[in-house]
Amino acid sequence: MKYSDNMVGIMLMLGAMAMFAVEDAFIKKLAGGMGTGQILVIIGAGGFAVFALIAKRQGRQVISRDLLLGPVLLRNFGEILGTSGYVLAVVLTPLSSASAILQATPLAVALGAALFLKQAVGWRRWVAIGAGFIGVLIVIRPGLEGFQPASLFAVQGVIGLSIRDLATRAMPGRVSSMVLSAYGFGVVVPAGLIIMLFEGPAVMPDGPQSALIAAALIVGPVGYYMIVAAMRVGEVAVVTPYRYVRLVFAMIIGVLAFGEVLDFYTILGASIIIGSGLFTIYRERLARKAL
């Protein structure tokens, strides 16, 4: 792997994280005049259309019996649980804290891989996983004055997205990434419709809202493409740590666009989560070299 390839991979990963942070900001802005359920329906339907079209152009069959495969059903369940939880957290809590909690997803995946996929995890990684979850508790601060119950939606997001990622590891090779992405967006639509039952009738988007929706439907797929390209161009061990830059972008956007104030506990908890995640990646890299 050439040095320049890794640099390209890093730049693509940074771009992808920026795109995802901007998409979160668009969703939070939309929530000012539109229900969360309606946002999920629109984003889900739009994303499904984009990735289904790409899959079709690649000669893939989107609707097939693969939709009923166990790993696909489990992945779609995780997508529903994770996406709805995280979007609700973005809408109802500060963007910075929701994004900080989301950074625990790789730690939850490592935990799930050890418990359910029988992946070997040494004591150092167990300590890092435990420390990361302590970081999540510091951000959430249950029982303290700054506790926001809605922040538990971000924990739901971590659980759901971890299930999605673990199910992806068990996916048959014949199911393409584009088809899985189409499924992932498509299954969010019924989840959004259920949420709409508790939010009241849908609203017709006005000009600015339509622009935000269009922008979100652009930056989301572009970010996805960039992260896939980053993993293909650069070494996974080199590129993966830059996923955590998403939190930096989220904090900047939260402060500048939404007037959020970064308190000590959010910064401390986020630092512990990121440090634990980077250490886990480092130990996993050493374990692979030893094989």
CSV table of C-alpha atoms in Angstrom, one decimal:
chain,number,residue,atom,x,y,z
A,1,MET,CA,0.0,0.0,0.0
A,2,LYS,CA,1.5,3.3,-1.1
A,3,TYR,CA,1.9,6.3,1.3
A,4,SER,CA,-0.1,8.4,-1.2
A,5,ASP,CA,-2.9,5.8,-1.1
A,6,ASN,CA,-3.3,6.1,2.6
A,7,MET,CA,-3.3,9.9,2.4
A,8,VAL,CA,-6.1,9.8,-0.2
A,9,GLY,CA,-8.0,7.3,2.1
A,10,ILE,CA,-7.6,9.7,5.0
A,11,MET,CA,-8.8,12.7,3.0
A,12,LEU,CA,-11.8,10.7,1.8
A,13,MET,CA,-12.6,9.6,5.4
A,14,LEU,CA,-12.4,13.2,6.6
A,15,GLY,CA,-14.7,14.3,3.8
A,16,ALA,CA,-17.2,11.5,4.7
A,17,MET,CA,-17.3,12.5,8.4
A,18,ALA,CA,-17.8,16.1,7.4
A,19,MET,CA,-20.7,15.1,5.1
A,20,PHE,CA,-22.4,13.0,7.9
A,21,ALA,CA,-22.0,15.9,10.4
A,22,VAL,CA,-23.6,18.3,7.9
A,23,GLU,CA,-26.4,15.8,7.2
A,24,ASP,CA,-27.1,15.7,11.0
A,25,ALA,CA,-27.2,19.5,11.1
A,26,PHE,CA,-29.7,19.6,8.2
A,27,ILE,CA,-31.9,17.1,10.0
A,28,LYS,CA,-31.8,19.1,13.2
A,29,LYS,CA,-32.7,22.2,11.3
A,30,LEU,CA,-35.6,20.5,9.6
A,31,ALA,CA,-37.0,19.4,12.9
A,32,GLY,CA,-37.8,23.0,13.7
A,33,GLY,CA,-40.8,22.9,11.5
A,34,MET,CA,-41.3,19.2,10.7
A,35,GLY,CA,-41.9,16.1,12.7
A,36,THR,CA,-39.1,13.5,13.2
A,37,GLY,CA,-41.2,10.8,11.7
A,38,GLN,CA,-41.8,12.7,8.5
A,39,ILE,CA,-38.1,13.4,8.3
A,40,LEU,CA,-37.3,9.7,8.6
A,41,VAL,CA,-39.9,8.9,5.9
A,42,ILE,CA,-38.4,11.4,3.5
A,43,ILE,CA,-34.8,10.6,4.1
A,44,GLY,CA,-35.5,6.9,4.1
A,45,ALA,CA,-37.5,7.0,0.8
A,46,GLY,CA,-35.0,9.3,-0.8
A,47,GLY,CA,-32.0,7.2,0.2
A,48,PHE,CA,-33.7,4.0,-0.9
A,49,ALA,CA,-34.3,5.5,-4.3
A,50,VAL,CA,-30.7,6.7,-4.7
A,51,PHE,CA,-29.1,3.4,-3.7
A,52,ALA,CA,-31.7,1.2,-5.5
A,53,LEU,CA,-30.9,3.1,-8.7
A,54,ILE,CA,-27.2,2.7,-8.2
A,55,ALA,CA,-27.7,-1.1,-7.6
A,56,LYS,CA,-29.8,-1.4,-10.7
A,57,ARG,CA,-27.1,0.3,-12.8
A,58,GLN,CA,-24.6,-2.2,-11.4
A,59,GLY,CA,-26.9,-5.0,-12.6
A,60,ARG,CA,-28.0,-6.0,-9.1
A,61,GLN,CA,-31.5,-7.1,-8.2
A,62,VAL,CA,-32.8,-5.0,-5.3
A,63,ILE,CA,-35.9,-6.9,-4.4
A,64,SER,CA,-35.1,-10.6,-4.1
A,65,ARG,CA,-35.2,-13.6,-1.7
A,66,ASP,CA,-32.0,-12.2,-0.1
A,67,LEU,CA,-34.3,-9.8,1.7
A,68,LEU,CA,-35.5,-12.7,3.8
A,69,LEU,CA,-32.0,-14.0,4.8
A,70,GLY,CA,-31.4,-14.0,8.6
A,71,PRO,CA,-28.4,-11.6,8.6
A,72,VAL,CA,-30.3,-9.2,6.3
A,73,LEU,CA,-33.4,-9.2,8.5
A,74,LEU,CA,-31.2,-8.7,11.6
A,75,ARG,CA,-29.3,-5.9,9.9
A,76,ASN,CA,-32.5,-4.2,8.9
A,77,PHE,CA,-33.8,-4.4,12.4
A,78,GLY,CA,-30.6,-2.9,13.7
A,79,GLU,CA,-30.9,-0.1,11.1
A,80,ILE,CA,-34.5,0.7,12.2
A,81,LEU,CA,-33.5,0.7,15.9
A,82,GLY,CA,-30.2,2.6,15.3
A,83,THR,CA,-31.3,5.2,12.8
A,84,SER,CA,-34.6,6.1,14.5
A,85,GLY,CA,-32.8,6.4,17.9
A,86,TYR,CA,-29.9,8.5,16.6
A,87,VAL,CA,-32.2,10.9,14.6
A,88,LEU,CA,-34.4,11.4,17.7
A,89,ALA,CA,-31.3,12.1,19.7
A,90,VAL,CA,-30.1,14.7,17.1
A,91,VAL,CA,-33.5,16.4,17.1
A,92,LEU,CA,-34.1,16.4,20.9
A,93,THR,CA,-30.6,16.9,22.4
A,94,PRO,CA,-27.5,18.9,21.5
A,95,LEU,CA,-25.8,17.7,18.4
A,96,SER,CA,-22.4,17.5,20.1
A,97,SER,CA,-23.6,15.2,22.9
A,98,ALA,CA,-25.6,12.9,20.5
A,99,SER,CA,-22.5,12.6,18.3
A,100,ALA,CA,-20.2,12.0,21.3
A,101,ILE,CA,-22.4,9.1,22.4
A,102,LEU,CA,-22.5,7.7,18.8
A,103,GLN,CA,-18.7,7.4,18.9
A,104,ALA,CA,-19.1,4.4,21.3
A,105,THR,CA,-20.5,2.3,18.4
A,106,PRO,CA,-17.1,0.7,17.5
A,107,LEU,CA,-16.7,-0.3,21.2
A,108,ALA,CA,-20.2,-1.8,21.3
A,109,VAL,CA,-19.3,-3.7,18.1
A,110,ALA,CA,-16.1,-5.0,19.7
A,111,LEU,CA,-18.2,-6.1,22.7
A,112,GLY,CA,-20.8,-7.8,20.5
A,113,ALA,CA,-18.1,-9.6,18.4
A,114,ALA,CA,-16.6,-11.0,21.6
A,115,LEU,CA,-19.9,-12.1,23.1
A,116,PHE,CA,-21.7,-13.4,20.0
A,117,LEU,CA,-19.1,-14.0,17.3
A,118,LYS,CA,-16.6,-15.5,19.8
A,119,GLN,CA,-13.9,-13.1,18.7
A,120,ALA,CA,-10.8,-13.2,21.0
A,121,VAL,CA,-10.5,-10.0,23.0
A,122,GLY,CA,-7.6,-9.5,25.5
A,123,TRP,CA,-7.9,-7.9,28.9
A,124,ARG,CA,-6.6,-4.6,27.6
A,125,ARG,CA,-9.4,-4.3,25.1
A,126,TRP,CA,-11.9,-5.3,27.7
A,127,VAL,CA,-10.6,-2.4,29.9
A,128,ALA,CA,-10.8,0.0,27.0
A,129,ILE,CA,-14.4,-1.1,26.2
A,130,GLY,CA,-15.4,-0.6,29.8
A,131,ALA,CA,-13.7,2.8,29.9
A,132,GLY,CA,-15.5,3.8,26.8
A,133,PHE,CA,-18.9,3.0,28.3
A,134,ILE,CA,-17.9,5.0,31.4
A,135,GLY,CA,-17.3,7.9,29.0
A,136,VAL,CA,-20.8,7.5,27.6
A,137,LEU,CA,-22.2,7.7,31.2
A,138,ILE,CA,-20.2,10.9,31.8
A,139,VAL,CA,-21.8,12.4,28.7
A,140,ILE,CA,-25.3,11.3,29.7
A,141,ARG,CA,-24.7,11.9,33.5
A,142,PRO,CA,-27.7,10.0,34.7
A,143,GLY,CA,-29.1,11.2,38.1
A,144,LEU,CA,-27.3,14.5,37.8
A,145,GLU,CA,-28.7,18.0,37.1
A,146,GLY,CA,-27.6,18.0,33.5
A,147,PHE,CA,-29.2,14.7,32.6
A,148,GLN,CA,-31.5,14.7,29.6
A,149,PRO,CA,-33.7,11.6,29.2
A,150,ALA,CA,-33.8,12.1,25.5
A,151,SER,CA,-30.0,11.4,25.4
A,152,LEU,CA,-31.0,7.7,25.9
A,153,PHE,CA,-32.2,7.8,22.3
A,154,ALA,CA,-28.5,8.1,21.3
A,155,VAL,CA,-27.7,5.0,23.4
A,156,GLN,CA,-30.5,3.3,21.4
A,157,GLY,CA,-28.7,4.4,18.3
A,158,VAL,CA,-25.5,2.9,19.4
A,159,ILE,CA,-27.2,-0.5,20.2
A,160,GLY,CA,-29.0,-0.6,16.9
A,161,LEU,CA,-26.1,0.4,14.7
A,162,SER,CA,-23.9,-2.1,16.5
A,163,ILE,CA,-26.4,-4.8,15.7
A,164,ARG,CA,-26.4,-3.6,12.1
A,165,ASP,CA,-22.6,-3.8,11.8
A,166,LEU,CA,-22.4,-7.2,13.5
A,167,ALA,CA,-25.0,-8.6,11.2
A,168,THR,CA,-23.1,-7.2,8.2
A,169,ARG,CA,-20.1,-9.3,9.2
A,170,ALA,CA,-22.3,-12.4,8.8
A,171,MET,CA,-23.7,-11.3,5.4
A,172,PRO,CA,-23.2,-13.6,2.4
A,173,GLY,CA,-20.8,-12.2,-0.1
A,174,ARG,CA,-23.4,-12.2,-2.9
A,175,VAL,CA,-25.4,-9.4,-1.3
A,176,SER,CA,-23.8,-6.1,-2.5
A,177,SER,CA,-23.2,-3.0,-0.4
A,178,MET,CA,-25.5,-1.0,-2.6
A,179,VAL,CA,-28.4,-3.4,-2.1
A,180,LEU,CA,-27.8,-3.5,1.7
A,181,SER,CA,-27.7,0.3,1.7
A,182,ALA,CA,-31.0,0.5,-0.2
A,183,TYR,CA,-32.6,-1.9,2.4
A,184,GLY,CA,-31.2,0.1,5.2
A,185,PHE,CA,-32.8,3.3,4.0
A,186,GLY,CA,-36.0,1.6,2.9
A,187,VAL,CA,-36.8,0.0,6.3
A,188,VAL,CA,-36.6,3.4,8.0
A,189,VAL,CA,-39.7,4.5,6.2
A,190,PRO,CA,-42.2,2.3,8.1
A,191,ALA,CA,-40.4,3.3,11.4
A,192,GLY,CA,-41.0,6.9,10.5
A,193,LEU,CA,-44.7,6.3,9.7
A,194,ILE,CA,-45.2,4.7,13.1
A,195,ILE,CA,-43.6,7.8,14.8
A,196,MET,CA,-45.8,10.0,12.7
A,197,LEU,CA,-48.9,8.4,14.4
A,198,PHE,CA,-47.8,10.1,17.6
A,199,GLU,CA,-46.7,13.5,16.1
A,200,GLY,CA,-49.8,14.5,14.1
A,201,PRO,CA,-50.3,15.1,10.4
A,202,ALA,CA,-47.4,15.7,8.0
A,203,VAL,CA,-46.6,19.2,6.7
A,204,MET,CA,-45.9,20.3,3.2
A,205,PRO,CA,-42.3,21.4,3.0
A,206,ASP,CA,-41.8,25.0,2.1
A,207,GLY,CA,-38.9,26.3,-0.1
A,208,PRO,CA,-36.2,26.4,2.6
A,209,GLN,CA,-37.3,23.0,3.9
A,210,SER,CA,-37.2,21.5,0.5
A,211,ALA,CA,-33.7,22.8,0.0
A,212,LEU,CA,-32.6,21.3,3.2
A,213,ILE,CA,-34.2,17.9,2.3
A,214,ALA,CA,-32.5,18.0,-1.1
A,215,ALA,CA,-29.1,18.9,0.5
A,216,ALA,CA,-29.5,16.1,3.1
A,217,LEU,CA,-30.3,13.6,0.3
A,218,ILE,CA,-27.1,14.7,-1.5
A,219,VAL,CA,-24.5,14.8,1.3
A,220,GLY,CA,-25.7,11.5,2.9
A,221,PRO,CA,-25.0,9.3,-0.2
A,222,VAL,CA,-21.9,11.3,-1.0
A,223,GLY,CA,-20.6,10.6,2.5
A,224,TYR,CA,-21.4,6.9,2.1
A,225,TYR,CA,-19.5,6.7,-1.2
A,226,MET,CA,-16.5,8.5,0.3
A,227,ILE,CA,-16.3,6.2,3.3
A,228,VAL,CA,-16.5,3.1,1.1
A,229,ALA,CA,-13.8,4.6,-1.2
A,230,ALA,CA,-11.6,5.4,1.8
A,231,MET,CA,-11.7,1.8,3.0
A,232,ARG,CA,-10.8,0.5,-0.5
A,233,VAL,CA,-8.0,3.0,-1.2
A,234,GLY,CA,-6.2,3.2,2.2
A,235,GLU,CA,-5.3,0.6,4.8
A,236,VAL,CA,-8.2,0.0,7.1
A,237,ALA,CA,-6.0,0.3,10.2
A,238,VAL,CA,-4.7,3.7,9.0
A,239,VAL,CA,-8.0,5.1,7.8
A,240,THR,CA,-10.5,3.9,10.5
A,241,PRO,CA,-9.3,6.1,13.4
A,242,TYR,CA,-10.3,9.2,11.4
A,243,ARG,CA,-13.9,8.2,11.8
A,244,TYR,CA,-13.7,10.1,15.2
A,245,VAL,CA,-13.2,13.4,13.4
A,246,ARG,CA,-17.0,13.4,12.9
A,247,LEU,CA,-17.3,14.4,16.6
A,248,VAL,CA,-15.1,17.5,16.0
A,249,PHE,CA,-17.2,18.5,13.0
A,250,ALA,CA,-20.4,18.0,15.0
A,251,MET,CA,-19.1,20.1,17.9
A,252,ILE,CA,-18.1,22.9,15.6
A,253,ILE,CA,-21.5,22.9,13.8
A,254,GLY,CA,-23.3,22.6,17.2
A,255,VAL,CA,-21.5,25.7,18.5
A,256,LEU,CA,-21.7,27.8,15.4
A,257,ALA,CA,-25.1,26.9,13.9
A,258,PHE,CA,-27.1,26.0,17.0
A,259,GLY,CA,-25.5,28.0,19.8
A,260,GLU,CA,-24.6,24.9,21.8
A,261,VAL,CA,-22.2,25.3,24.8
A,262,LEU,CA,-19.7,22.5,25.3
A,263,ASP,CA,-19.6,21.7,29.0
A,264,PHE,CA,-16.8,19.9,30.9
A,265,TYR,CA,-18.6,16.6,31.2
A,266,THR,CA,-19.3,16.4,27.4
A,267,ILE,CA,-15.7,17.1,26.5
A,268,LEU,CA,-14.4,14.7,29.2
A,269,GLY,CA,-16.7,11.9,28.2
A,270,ALA,CA,-16.1,12.3,24.5
A,271,SER,CA,-12.3,12.3,25.1
A,272,ILE,CA,-12.6,9.0,27.1
A,273,ILE,CA,-14.8,7.4,24.4
A,274,ILE,CA,-12.4,8.4,21.6
A,275,GLY,CA,-9.3,7.4,23.5
A,276,SER,CA,-10.8,4.0,24.3
A,277,GLY,CA,-11.8,3.5,20.7
A,278,LEU,CA,-8.4,4.4,19.3
A,279,PHE,CA,-6.7,2.1,21.8
A,280,THR,CA,-9.1,-0.7,20.8
A,281,ILE,CA,-8.2,-0.2,17.1
A,282,TYR,CA,-4.5,-0.2,18.0
A,283,ARG,CA,-4.8,-3.5,20.0
A,284,GLU,CA,-6.8,-5.1,17.2
A,285,ARG,CA,-4.1,-4.1,14.7
A,286,LEU,CA,-1.4,-5.7,16.9
A,287,ALA,CA,-3.5,-8.9,17.3
A,288,ARG,CA,-3.9,-9.2,13.5
A,289,LYS,CA,-0.1,-8.7,13.0
A,290,ALA,CA,0.5,-11.5,15.5
A,291,LEU,CA,-1.6,-14.0,13.5
